[in-house]
Coordinates of N, CA and C in Angstrom, one line a residue:
M1 N 0.9 -0.8 0.1 CA 0.1 -0.1 0.2 C 0.7 1.1 -0.2
S2 N 0.4 2.5 -0.6 CA 1.3 3.2 -0.7 C 0.8 5.0 0.4
G3 N 1.8 4.6 0.9 CA 1.5 5.4 2.5 C 1.1 7.1 1.8
H4 N 2.1 7.4 1.3 CA 1.3 8.4 0.3 C -0.2 8.3 -0.3
S5 N -0.8 7.5 -0.9 CA -2.7 7.6 -1.4 C -2.4 7.1 0.0
K6 N -2.1 6.9 1.2 CA -3.5 6.1 2.2 C -3.6 7.7 3.2
W7 N -1.9 8.4 3.2 CA -2.4 9.3 3.3 C -3.4 10.6 3.0
A8 N -3.6 10.2 1.5 CA -4.2 11.2 1.0 C -6.2 11.3 1.3
T9 N -5.7 10.1 1.3 CA -7.3 9.6 1.5 C -7.6 9.6 2.7
T10 N -6.7 9.7 3.8 CA -7.3 10.4 5.1 C -7.4 10.9 5.0
K11 N -6.9 12.6 5.0 CA -7.0 13.8 4.9 C -9.0 14.0 3.9
H12 N -8.7 13.1 3.2 CA -9.8 13.7 2.8 C -11.1 13.7 3.2
K13 N -11.5 12.3 3.9 CA -12.1 11.5 4.4 C -12.2 12.8 6.3
K14 N -10.9 13.2 6.8 CA -11.0 14.0 7.6 C -11.9 15.3 7.0
A15 N -11.2 15.6 6.1 CA -11.5 17.2 5.9 C -12.5 17.6 5.8
A16 N -13.6 16.8 5.9 CA -15.0 17.2 5.7 C -16.3 17.5 7.5
L17 N -14.2 16.5 8.1 CA -15.6 16.3 9.6 C -14.5 17.6 10.4
D18 N -13.4 18.4 9.9 CA -12.2 19.3 10.8 C -13.1 20.8 10.3
A19 N -12.3 21.5 11.6 CA -12.6 22.5 10.9 C -12.2 23.6 9.5
K20 N -12.1 23.1 8.4 CA -11.9 23.4 7.3 C -12.5 23.1 6.3
R21 N -13.8 22.4 7.5 CA -14.9 22.0 6.1 C -15.2 23.1 5.1
G22 N -15.6 24.4 5.2 CA -15.4 25.6 4.7 C -14.5 25.6 3.6
K23 N -13.6 25.3 4.3 CA -12.4 25.5 2.7 C -12.9 24.5 1.4
L24 N -13.3 23.2 2.7 CA -13.3 21.8 1.6 C -14.4 22.7 0.7
F25 N -15.5 22.9 1.2 CA -16.9 24.0 0.4 C -16.8 24.8 -0.9
A26 N -15.7 25.4 -0.5 CA -15.3 26.8 -1.0 C -14.4 25.6 -2.9
G27 N -13.8 25.3 -1.9 CA -13.0 24.8 -3.7 C -13.7 23.9 -4.2
L28 N -14.4 23.5 -3.5 CA -16.0 22.7 -4.3 C -16.6 23.3 -5.1
I29 N -17.3 24.6 -4.6 CA -17.4 25.1 -5.4 C -17.1 25.6 -6.4
K30 N -15.7 26.4 -6.2 CA -14.0 27.0 -7.2 C -14.2 25.9 -8.9
N31 N -14.6 24.0 -7.9 CA -14.4 23.6 -9.7 C -15.9 23.6 -10.3
I32 N -17.0 24.0 -10.1 CA -18.0 23.7 -10.4 C -18.6 24.9 -11.0
E33 N -17.6 26.0 -10.6 CA -17.6 27.5 -11.7 C -16.7 27.3 -12.8
V34 N -15.6 26.6 -12.1 CA -14.7 26.5 -13.8 C -15.5 25.2 -14.9
S35 N -15.4 24.9 -14.0 CA -15.9 23.2 -14.7 C -17.4 23.5 -15.4
A36 N -18.3 24.9 -15.2 CA -19.1 25.4 -15.9 C -19.0 26.0 -16.8
R37 N -17.9 26.8 -17.3 CA -17.5 27.6 -18.5 C -17.9 26.3 -19.4
N38 N -17.4 25.4 -19.4 CA -18.1 24.2 -20.5 C -19.4 24.2 -21.7
G39 N -20.5 24.2 -20.2 CA -21.9 24.5 -20.2 C -22.3 24.0 -18.9
A40 N -23.4 24.3 -19.1 CA -24.0 24.4 -17.6 C -25.3 22.9 -17.6
D41 N -24.8 22.0 -18.7 CA -25.6 20.6 -17.8 C -24.8 20.0 -18.2
P42 N -25.1 19.2 -16.8 CA -23.9 18.1 -16.5 C -23.9 16.8 -18.0
A43 N -24.7 16.6 -18.5 CA -24.8 15.7 -19.5 C -24.4 15.8 -20.4
G44 N -23.9 16.6 -21.3 CA -23.0 17.4 -22.0 C -21.9 17.5 -21.4
N45 N -21.8 17.3 -20.4 CA -19.9 18.3 -20.0 C -19.0 16.7 -18.2
P46 N -18.7 16.4 -18.6 CA -18.7 15.2 -18.1 C -17.8 16.0 -16.7
T47 N -16.7 16.6 -17.3 CA -16.3 17.2 -15.4 C -16.7 18.3 -15.5
L48 N -17.5 18.4 -15.2 CA -18.7 18.9 -15.1 C -20.0 18.3 -14.0
Y49 N -19.8 17.7 -14.7 CA -20.7 16.0 -13.7 C -19.9 15.7 -13.0
D50 N -18.8 15.3 -12.3 CA -17.8 14.3 -11.4 C -17.5 16.0 -10.8
A51 N -17.6 17.3 -11.1 CA -17.3 17.9 -9.9 C -18.6 18.2 -9.1
I52 N -19.9 18.0 -9.6 CA -21.4 17.8 -8.9 C -20.7 16.9 -8.3
Q53 N -20.6 15.8 -8.6 CA -21.1 14.5 -7.5 C -20.1 14.5 -6.5
K54 N -18.9 15.2 -6.3 CA -17.5 15.2 -5.1 C -18.2 16.0 -4.2
A55 N -18.9 17.1 -4.6 CA -19.6 18.6 -4.0 C -20.7 17.3 -3.3
K56 N -21.5 17.4 -4.1 CA -22.9 15.9 -3.3 C -22.4 14.9 -2.4
K57 N -21.4 14.6 -2.7 CA -20.6 13.1 -1.8 C -20.5 14.1 -0.5
N58 N -19.9 15.1 -0.9 CA -19.6 16.1 1.0 C -20.9 17.0 1.3
S59 N -21.9 16.3 0.3 CA -23.0 17.2 1.9 C -22.7 18.9 1.2
V60 N -22.0 19.2 -0.2 CA -22.8 20.4 -0.5 C -23.7 20.6 -0.3
P61 N -24.8 22.3 0.2 CA -26.0 21.8 -0.3 C -26.5 22.3 -1.6
N62 N -27.0 21.2 -2.7 CA -27.9 22.1 -3.8 C -27.8 22.7 -4.1
D63 N -28.7 24.5 -3.2 CA -28.6 25.5 -3.6 C -27.0 25.9 -4.1
N64 N -25.8 25.7 -3.5 CA -25.2 26.2 -3.6 C -24.4 25.9 -5.1
I65 N -25.0 24.0 -4.8 CA -24.1 24.0 -6.2 C -25.3 24.7 -7.6
D66 N -26.1 24.7 -7.5 CA -27.5 25.6 -8.9 C -26.9 27.2 -8.9
R67 N -26.1 27.8 -7.9 CA -25.6 28.9 -7.3 C -23.9 29.4 -8.3
A68 N -22.9 28.5 -8.1 CA -22.6 28.1 -8.5 C -22.7 27.3 -10.5
V69 N -23.3 26.9 -10.7 CA -23.0 25.9 -12.1 C -23.6 27.3 -12.8
K70 N -24.1 28.5 -12.7 CA -24.7 29.1 -12.8 C -24.3 30.7 -13.5
R71 N -23.2 30.5 -12.1 CA -22.0 31.8 -12.3 C -21.0 30.9 -13.2
G72 N -20.7 30.4 -12.5 CA -19.9 30.1 -13.5 C -20.2 29.9 -15.1
S73 N -21.2 29.7 -15.8 CA -21.4 29.0 -17.6 C -22.2 30.6 -17.1
G74 N -22.4 31.9 -16.2 CA -22.5 33.3 -17.4 C -24.3 33.2 -17.1
Q75 N -24.6 32.4 -17.1 CA -26.5 33.0 -15.7 C -26.6 33.5 -14.9
E76 N -25.2 34.0 -14.6 CA -26.0 34.5 -13.1 C -24.4 35.6 -12.9
A77 N -24.7 36.6 -12.9 CA -23.3 37.6 -12.0 C -23.0 37.5 -11.0
G78 N -21.3 37.4 -10.7 CA -20.8 37.6 -9.7 C -20.0 35.8 -9.9
G79 N -19.3 35.6 -10.9 CA -18.7 34.4 -11.1 C -17.2 34.9 -11.1
A80 N -16.3 34.7 -10.6 CA -14.4 35.2 -10.6 C -14.5 34.5 -11.6
D81 N -13.6 35.5 -12.0 CA -12.2 35.0 -12.8 C -10.9 34.0 -12.7
W82 N -11.4 33.0 -12.4 CA -10.5 31.7 -11.6 C -9.6 30.9 -12.6
Q83 N -8.1 31.3 -12.1 CA -6.8 31.5 -13.0 C -6.8 29.7 -12.7
T84 N -6.6 28.6 -13.0 CA -5.2 27.4 -12.6 C -3.6 27.8 -12.6
I85 N -3.2 28.1 -11.1 CA -1.7 27.7 -11.8 C -0.7 26.3 -11.1
M86 N 0.5 26.2 -11.7 CA 1.0 24.9 -11.0 C 2.2 25.5 -10.5
Y87 N 2.2 25.3 -9.0 CA 4.2 25.6 -8.8 C 4.2 25.0 -8.4
E88 N 5.8 24.6 -8.6 CA 6.5 23.7 -8.4 C 7.4 24.1 -7.4
G89 N 8.1 22.5 -6.0 CA 8.7 22.8 -5.3 C 9.5 22.3 -4.3
Y90 N 10.0 22.0 -3.4 CA 10.7 21.3 -2.7 C 10.4 20.9 -0.8
G91 N 10.2 19.9 -0.7 CA 10.2 20.2 0.9 C 11.2 19.5 1.9
P92 N 10.8 19.1 2.8 CA 11.7 18.5 3.8 C 12.6 16.7 3.3
N93 N 14.3 16.5 3.7 CA 13.8 15.5 2.7 C 13.9 15.4 0.9
G94 N 13.9 16.6 0.7 CA 14.1 16.9 -1.2 C 12.7 15.9 -1.5
V95 N 11.6 15.7 -0.3 CA 10.4 15.4 -1.3 C 10.0 16.5 -2.2
A96 N 9.2 16.2 -3.8 CA 9.5 17.0 -4.5 C 7.5 17.1 -4.1
I97 N 7.4 18.3 -4.5 CA 5.6 18.7 -4.2 C 4.9 19.8 -5.6
L98 N 4.0 19.1 -6.1 CA 3.3 20.4 -7.0 C 2.3 21.0 -6.0
I99 N 2.1 22.0 -6.4 CA 0.8 22.8 -5.7 C -0.2 23.3 -7.2
E100 N -1.7 23.0 -7.0 CA -2.6 23.5 -7.8 C -2.5 24.4 -7.0
C101 N -3.1 25.5 -7.0 CA -3.6 27.2 -6.9 C -4.9 27.5 -8.4
L102 N -6.0 27.4 -7.0 CA -7.0 27.6 -8.5 C -8.1 29.5 -7.9
T103 N -7.1 30.5 -8.2 CA -7.0 31.5 -7.4 C -7.5 32.5 -8.5
D104 N -8.2 33.7 -7.9 CA -8.3 35.4 -8.6 C -7.4 36.2 -8.7
N105 N -6.1 36.2 -7.4 CA -5.3 36.8 -7.8 C -4.2 35.6 -7.5
R106 N -3.1 36.4 -8.6 CA -2.2 35.3 -9.0 C -1.0 35.4 -7.6
N107 N -1.3 36.6 -7.4 CA 0.6 37.4 -6.3 C 0.2 37.1 -5.6
R108 N -1.0 37.2 -4.6 CA -1.9 36.5 -3.4 C -1.0 34.7 -3.4
A109 N -1.5 34.4 -4.5 CA -1.5 33.0 -4.5 C -0.4 33.0 -4.5
A110 N 0.9 33.3 -4.9 CA 2.0 33.2 -5.1 C 2.8 33.3 -3.1
A111 N 2.3 34.4 -3.5 CA 3.0 35.1 -2.2 C 3.0 33.9 -0.5
E112 N 1.3 33.3 -1.1 CA 0.9 32.2 0.1 C 1.8 31.5 -0.5
V113 N 2.0 30.9 -1.4 CA 2.5 29.7 -1.3 C 4.4 29.2 -0.9
R114 N 4.5 30.7 -1.7 CA 5.9 31.2 -0.9 C 6.7 31.5 0.1
T115 N 5.1 31.0 1.0 CA 5.5 31.5 3.0 C 5.5 30.5 3.3
A116 N 4.4 29.4 2.7 CA 3.8 28.1 3.2 C 5.4 27.6 3.5
L117 N 5.8 27.6 1.9 CA 6.9 26.5 1.9 C 8.7 27.3 3.0
T118 N 8.9 28.4 2.5 CA 9.8 28.8 3.3 C 9.5 28.7 4.7
R119 N 9.0 29.0 5.5 CA 8.8 28.8 6.7 C 8.1 27.3 7.5
N120 N 8.8 26.4 7.0 CA 8.6 25.2 7.1 C 9.4 24.0 6.1
G121 N 10.6 23.8 6.1 CA 11.3 23.7 5.5 C 11.6 23.2 4.3
G122 N 10.8 24.4 3.3 CA 10.5 23.8 1.5 C 11.4 25.0 1.0
S123 N 11.6 25.0 -0.7 CA 11.4 26.1 -1.5 C 10.9 26.0 -2.3
L124 N 10.8 27.5 -3.1 CA 9.7 26.6 -4.8 C 10.5 26.6 -5.2
A125 N 10.6 25.9 -6.5 CA 11.3 25.2 -7.8 C 10.8 26.6 -9.2
D126 N 12.3 26.0 -9.9 CA 11.9 26.2 -10.9 C 11.0 25.9 -11.4
P127 N 10.1 26.0 -12.6 CA 9.0 25.6 -14.0 C 9.4 24.1 -14.1
G128 N 8.8 22.7 -14.1 CA 9.2 21.9 -15.1 C 10.3 20.9 -14.6
S129 N 11.8 21.8 -13.2 CA 12.1 20.9 -12.1 C 12.1 19.9 -11.3
V130 N 10.4 20.2 -10.9 CA 10.1 19.0 -10.3 C 9.0 18.0 -10.7
S131 N 8.2 18.5 -11.5 CA 7.3 18.0 -11.9 C 7.4 17.4 -13.4
Y132 N 8.6 16.8 -14.0 CA 8.6 15.3 -14.7 C 8.6 14.5 -14.1
L133 N 8.4 14.3 -12.2 CA 8.5 13.2 -11.9 C 7.4 12.4 -11.0
F134 N 6.1 13.9 -12.3 CA 5.0 13.1 -11.6 C 4.5 13.0 -12.6
N135 N 3.1 12.0 -12.9 CA 2.5 11.5 -14.0 C 1.5 12.3 -13.7
R136 N 0.1 12.8 -14.4 CA -1.0 12.8 -14.7 C -1.8 12.2 -15.1
K137 N -2.6 11.3 -14.2 CA -3.3 10.2 -14.1 C -4.8 10.3 -13.8
G138 N -5.8 9.2 -14.5 CA -7.4 9.7 -13.5 C -6.9 8.8 -12.3
Q139 N -8.2 9.8 -11.4 CA -8.2 8.4 -10.4 C -9.5 8.0 -9.3
V140 N -9.7 7.1 -9.1 CA -11.7 6.6 -9.3 C -11.2 6.0 -7.8
I141 N -11.2 6.9 -7.5 CA -11.6 6.2 -5.6 C -13.2 5.1 -5.0
V142 N -13.1 4.3 -4.7 CA -14.2 3.0 -5.0 C -14.5 2.9 -3.2
P143 N -15.6 3.3 -2.7 CA -15.4 2.9 -1.2 C -15.4 0.7 -1.2
K144 N -15.3 0.3 0.0 CA -14.4 -0.9 -0.6 C -16.6 -1.6 0.1
G145 N -16.7 -1.5 0.8 CA -18.4 -2.2 1.4 C -18.1 -3.2 1.2
T146 N -18.9 -4.6 -0.1 CA -18.7 -5.8 0.3 C -17.7 -5.9 -0.6
L147 N -17.7 -5.2 -1.7 CA -16.7 -5.9 -3.0 C -15.2 -6.3 -2.7
S148 N -15.1 -6.8 -3.6 CA -13.4 -6.8 -3.3 C -12.8 -6.8 -5.3
E149 N -11.2 -6.9 -4.3 CA -11.1 -5.8 -5.9 C -11.2 -6.9 -7.2
D150 N -11.4 -7.6 -7.4 CA -11.6 -8.6 -8.3 C -12.4 -7.8 -8.6
D151 N -13.9 -7.4 -8.2 CA -15.2 -7.0 -8.8 C -14.8 -5.4 -8.8
V152 N -14.1 -4.9 -8.6 CA -13.3 -3.8 -9.5 C -13.3 -3.9 -10.5
L153 N -12.2 -4.1 -10.1 CA -11.4 -4.8 -11.9 C -11.9 -5.6 -13.0
M154 N -12.9 -6.0 -12.7 CA -13.4 -6.8 -13.9 C -14.3 -6.0 -14.6
A155 N -15.2 -4.9 -13.6 CA -16.0 -3.8 -13.8 C -15.2 -3.2 -14.8
V156 N -13.9 -2.2 -14.7 CA -13.0 -1.4 -14.8 C -12.4 -1.5 -16.0
L157 N -11.3 -3.1 -16.4 CA -10.4 -3.3 -17.1 C -10.9 -3.2 -18.8
D158 N -11.8 -3.4 -19.5 CA -11.7 -3.1 -20.5 C -12.7 -1.4 -21.3
A159 N -12.5 -1.2 -20.0 CA -13.3 0.5 -20.4 C -11.4 1.5 -20.1
G160 N -10.6 0.8 -19.4 CA -9.2 1.3 -19.7 C -8.7 1.8 -18.3
A161 N -8.5 0.9 -17.2 CA -8.5 1.3 -16.1 C -6.7 0.4 -16.9
E162 N -5.8 1.2 -15.5 CA -4.5 0.6 -15.4 C -4.4 -0.7 -14.5
E163 N -4.8 0.3 -13.1 CA -4.7 -0.7 -11.7 C -5.5 0.0 -10.9
C164 N -5.5 -1.3 -10.3 CA -6.4 -1.3 -8.5 C -5.6 -1.5 -8.1
N165 N -5.6 -0.6 -6.5 CA -4.8 -0.3 -5.7 C -5.9 -0.2 -4.7
D166 N -5.3 -1.2 -3.3 CA -5.9 -1.3 -2.2 C -6.0 -0.5 -1.1
L167 N -6.6 0.7 -1.0 CA -5.7 1.7 0.4 C -6.6 0.8 1.6
G168 N -7.2 0.0 1.8 CA -7.8 -0.1 3.6 C -8.9 0.1 3.4
E169 N -9.8 1.5 2.9 CA -11.6 1.1 3.6 C -11.8 1.9 1.9
T170 N -10.6 1.6 1.0 CA -11.6 1.9 -0.2 C -10.5 1.4 -0.9
F171 N -10.5 1.7 -2.8 CA -10.2 0.9 -3.5 C -9.9 2.5 -4.6
E172 N -8.6 2.0 -5.3 CA -8.4 3.8 -5.9 C -7.9 3.1 -6.9
V173 N -9.0 3.5 -8.5 CA -7.9 3.0 -10.0 C -7.5 3.6 -10.4
I174 N -6.8 3.5 -11.5 CA -5.9 4.4 -12.2 C -5.9 4.3 -13.9
S175 N -6.0 5.8 -14.6 CA -5.8 5.7 -15.5 C -5.4 6.2 -16.5
E176 N -5.4 6.4 -17.4 CA -4.7 8.0 -18.5 C -6.2 8.9 -18.4
P177 N -5.4 9.8 -18.3 CA -6.7 10.7 -17.9 C -8.0 10.5 -19.1
A178 N -7.4 10.6 -20.1 CA -8.0 10.5 -20.8 C -9.6 9.1 -20.9
D179 N -8.9 8.1 -20.1 CA -10.2 7.4 -20.3 C -10.8 7.5 -18.3
L180 N -10.4 8.7 -17.8 CA -11.2 8.6 -16.0 C -12.9 8.2 -16.8
I181 N -13.5 8.7 -17.8 CA -15.3 9.2 -17.5 C -15.6 7.7 -17.9
P182 N -15.0 6.8 -19.3 CA -14.8 5.6 -19.6 C -15.1 5.1 -17.7
V183 N -14.0 5.0 -17.7 CA -13.8 4.5 -16.1 C -15.0 4.4 -15.1
R184 N -15.2 5.4 -14.9 CA -16.1 6.0 -14.2 C -17.8 5.9 -14.1
Q185 N -17.6 5.4 -16.0 CA -18.7 5.2 -16.5 C -19.3 3.6 -16.2
A186 N -18.2 3.2 -16.0 CA -18.1 1.7 -16.3 C -18.4 1.1 -15.0
L187 N -18.2 1.7 -14.0 CA -18.6 0.9 -12.5 C -19.9 1.9 -12.2
Q188 N -20.2 2.9 -13.1 CA -22.1 3.2 -13.0 C -22.6 2.4 -13.0
A189 N -22.3 1.3 -14.5 CA -23.3 0.3 -15.6 C -22.4 -0.9 -15.1
A190 N -22.4 -1.0 -13.3 CA -22.2 -2.1 -13.2 C -22.6 -1.6 -11.2
G191 N -23.4 -1.0 -11.1 CA -24.0 -0.4 -10.0 C -23.0 -0.4 -9.1
I192 N -21.1 0.1 -8.8 CA -20.3 0.1 -8.0 C -20.2 1.6 -8.1
D193 N -20.6 2.3 -6.2 CA -20.6 3.3 -6.1 C -19.5 4.0 -6.3
Y194 N -19.4 5.3 -6.4 CA -17.3 6.2 -6.1 C -17.2 6.8 -5.7
E195 N -16.0 7.1 -4.5 CA -16.4 8.5 -3.9 C -16.2 9.7 -4.5
S196 N -15.3 9.3 -5.4 CA -14.9 10.4 -6.2 C -14.2 10.6 -7.7
A197 N -13.9 11.5 -8.2 CA -13.4 10.2 -10.3 C -12.6 12.1 -10.5
E198 N -11.1 12.1 -10.8 CA -10.9 13.5 -10.9 C -9.1 12.7 -11.3
S199 N -8.4 14.2 -12.3 CA -7.4 13.7 -12.8 C -6.8 14.2 -11.4
T200 N -5.4 13.3 -11.3 CA -4.7 13.7 -10.4 C -3.2 13.2 -11.0
F201 N -2.2 13.4 -10.0 CA -1.0 14.2 -10.1 C 0.1 12.2 -9.5
V202 N 0.4 11.7 -9.7 CA 0.6 9.8 -9.3 C 2.4 10.4 -9.3
P203 N 3.3 10.8 -8.2 CA 4.2 10.2 -8.9 C 5.4 9.3 -9.6
T204 N 6.3 9.4 -10.2 CA 7.0 8.0 -10.9 C 8.0 7.0 -10.5
M205 N 8.0 8.4 -9.1 CA 9.1 8.1 -7.9 C 8.8 8.3 -6.9
Q206 N 9.1 7.2 -5.7 CA 8.5 8.4 -4.1 C 10.0 7.7 -3.6
V207 N 10.3 8.8 -2.3 CA 11.2 9.3 -1.2 C 10.3 8.4 0.0
P208 N 11.2 7.3 0.9 CA 10.9 6.8 1.9 C 11.3 8.2 3.1
L209 N 10.1 8.0 4.0 CA 10.3 8.7 5.5 C 10.9 8.8 6.1
D210 N 11.2 8.8 7.2 CA 11.2 8.2 8.9 C 9.6 9.2 9.1
E211 N 9.8 8.7 10.3 CA 8.7 9.5 11.3 C 9.0 11.3 11.3
D212 N 10.0 11.4 11.9 CA 10.5 12.4 11.5 C 10.0 13.1 10.6
G213 N 10.3 12.9 9.4 CA 10.6 13.3 8.1 C 9.2 13.7 7.9
A214 N 8.4 12.3 8.2 CA 6.8 13.0 8.1 C 6.1 13.6 8.7
R215 N 6.1 13.9 9.5 CA 5.8 15.2 10.6 C 6.3 16.3 10.2
K216 N 7.7 16.5 10.0 CA 7.6 17.2 8.7 C 7.0 17.6 8.0
V217 N 7.1 16.9 6.4 CA 6.4 16.9 5.4 C 4.5 17.2 5.8
F218 N 4.2 16.4 6.6 CA 2.3 17.1 6.8 C 2.1 18.0 7.0
K219 N 3.4 18.7 7.7 CA 2.7 20.2 8.7 C 3.7 21.3 7.7
L220 N 4.5 20.6 6.3 CA 4.8 21.5 5.6 C 2.9 21.4 4.6
I221 N 2.2 20.6 4.5 CA 1.3 20.7 3.2 C 0.2 21.1 4.3
D222 N 0.4 20.6 5.2 CA -1.2 21.7 6.3 C -1.1 22.9 5.6
A223 N 0.2 23.4 6.3 CA 0.4 24.8 6.1 C -0.1 25.4 4.5
L224 N -0.1 24.5 3.7 CA 0.2 24.5 2.1 C -1.6 24.5 2.4
D225 N -2.6 23.5 2.6 CA -3.9 23.4 2.4 C -4.5 24.8 3.4
D226 N -3.5 25.4 3.8 CA -4.4 26.7 4.9 C -4.3 27.7 4.2
S227 N -3.7 27.7 2.6 CA -4.2 29.0 1.2 C -5.7 28.3 0.9
D228 N -6.3 29.8 1.2 CA -7.2 29.4 0.5 C -7.5 29.3 -1.7
D229 N -6.3 30.0 -1.8 CA -5.5 29.8 -3.0 C -5.6 28.6 -3.5
V230 N -5.4 27.3 -2.5 CA -4.6 25.9 -3.0 C -5.6 24.8 -2.8
Q231 N -5.7 24.7 -4.3 CA -6.9 23.0 -4.3 C -6.5 22.3 -4.3
N232 N -5.5 21.8 -4.6 CA -4.5 20.3 -4.7 C -3.1 20.5 -4.1
V233 N -3.2 19.6 -2.6 CA -1.1 18.8 -3.4 C -0.7 18.2 -3.7
F234 N 0.7 17.9 -4.3 CA 1.0 16.3 -4.4 C 3.0 15.7 -4.4
A235 N 2.1 15.0 -3.3 CA 4.1 14.7 -3.4 C 4.4 13.6 -3.6
N236 N 5.7 13.2 -3.8 CA 5.8 12.1 -4.4 C 7.0 11.5 -2.5
F237 N 6.5 11.5 -1.6 CA 6.8 10.7 -0.6 C 6.3 9.0 -0.2
D238 N 6.5 8.6 1.1 CA 6.1 7.1 0.9 C 5.6 7.2 2.3
V239 N 5.4 7.0 2.9 CA 5.2 6.1 4.5 C 4.9 5.3 4.7
S240 N 4.8 4.1 5.6 CA 4.9 2.8 6.3 C 4.0 3.2 6.9
D241 N 3.1 2.3 6.3 CA 1.7 1.8 8.5 C 1.8 2.4 8.7
D242 N 3.0 1.4 9.6 CA 3.2 2.4 10.9 C 3.6 3.1 11.1
I243 N 4.8 4.1 10.7 CA 4.6 5.1 11.2 C 2.9 5.9 10.8
M244 N 2.6 6.0 9.9 CA 1.6 6.1 9.3 C 0.1 6.3 10.8
E245 N 0.2 5.3 11.7 CA 0.0 4.5 12.8 C 0.2 5.4 13.9
K246 N 2.0 5.5 14.0 CA 2.0 6.3 15.4 C 1.5 7.9 14.9
L247 N 1.7 8.9 13.3 CA 1.4 9.9 13.6 C 0.0 10.4 13.6
D248 N -0.5 9.4 13.3 CA -2.4 9.5 13.9 C -3.0 10.3 13.0
V249 N -2.5 9.9 11.6 CA -3.4 11.3 10.1 C -4.1 10.4 9.8

């Protein structure tokens, strides 16, 4: 099991329960607004469909979702000029980090990312110096329930899935980005529920961390997550299950 994937899944679950719930909602609404630029009908806009499904699964009220679609598609005033910006950096122990921002103020986003990095043992890197260590992939998270790994694989193999990873309470289905929607649709056709379907960055190599290193990296990522402009943080660390349990994350 990848310590990185397990950590990311745990953080995702905790986000809906802790003080960052407001930031989680805001981030999901931003995604809907941006996705709705390409059309307000989820049936003809798969990216919007997935953004709405993720928001619903995280208990974002339907009224908020509807207003976000209208703002993003221009049916209602008030939509912000959201820009996606990717920053690259290094954290403690040489861990490579990609920071995906969705912001209406590039200067503010850059300043907050730089501050979070420098105050927590990290540094900004030149464009391209970190991103080559990651591949863009499609990722679908499936709650286990009574499902076996074979059940999931049988449903998605013909749709382009590359692998299925056991993350403990969920399965992670990885595919090429272009196959994300067919994989999600294959799960739906098989009657298998999913938690989220989105593009992600998967590291091509991982840096193993001891307990001290893991604490420092998690502290840095928490600091980055505190910025309202930061949507996602991807990093190439690996932490063993034993250390994960000691850290209680």
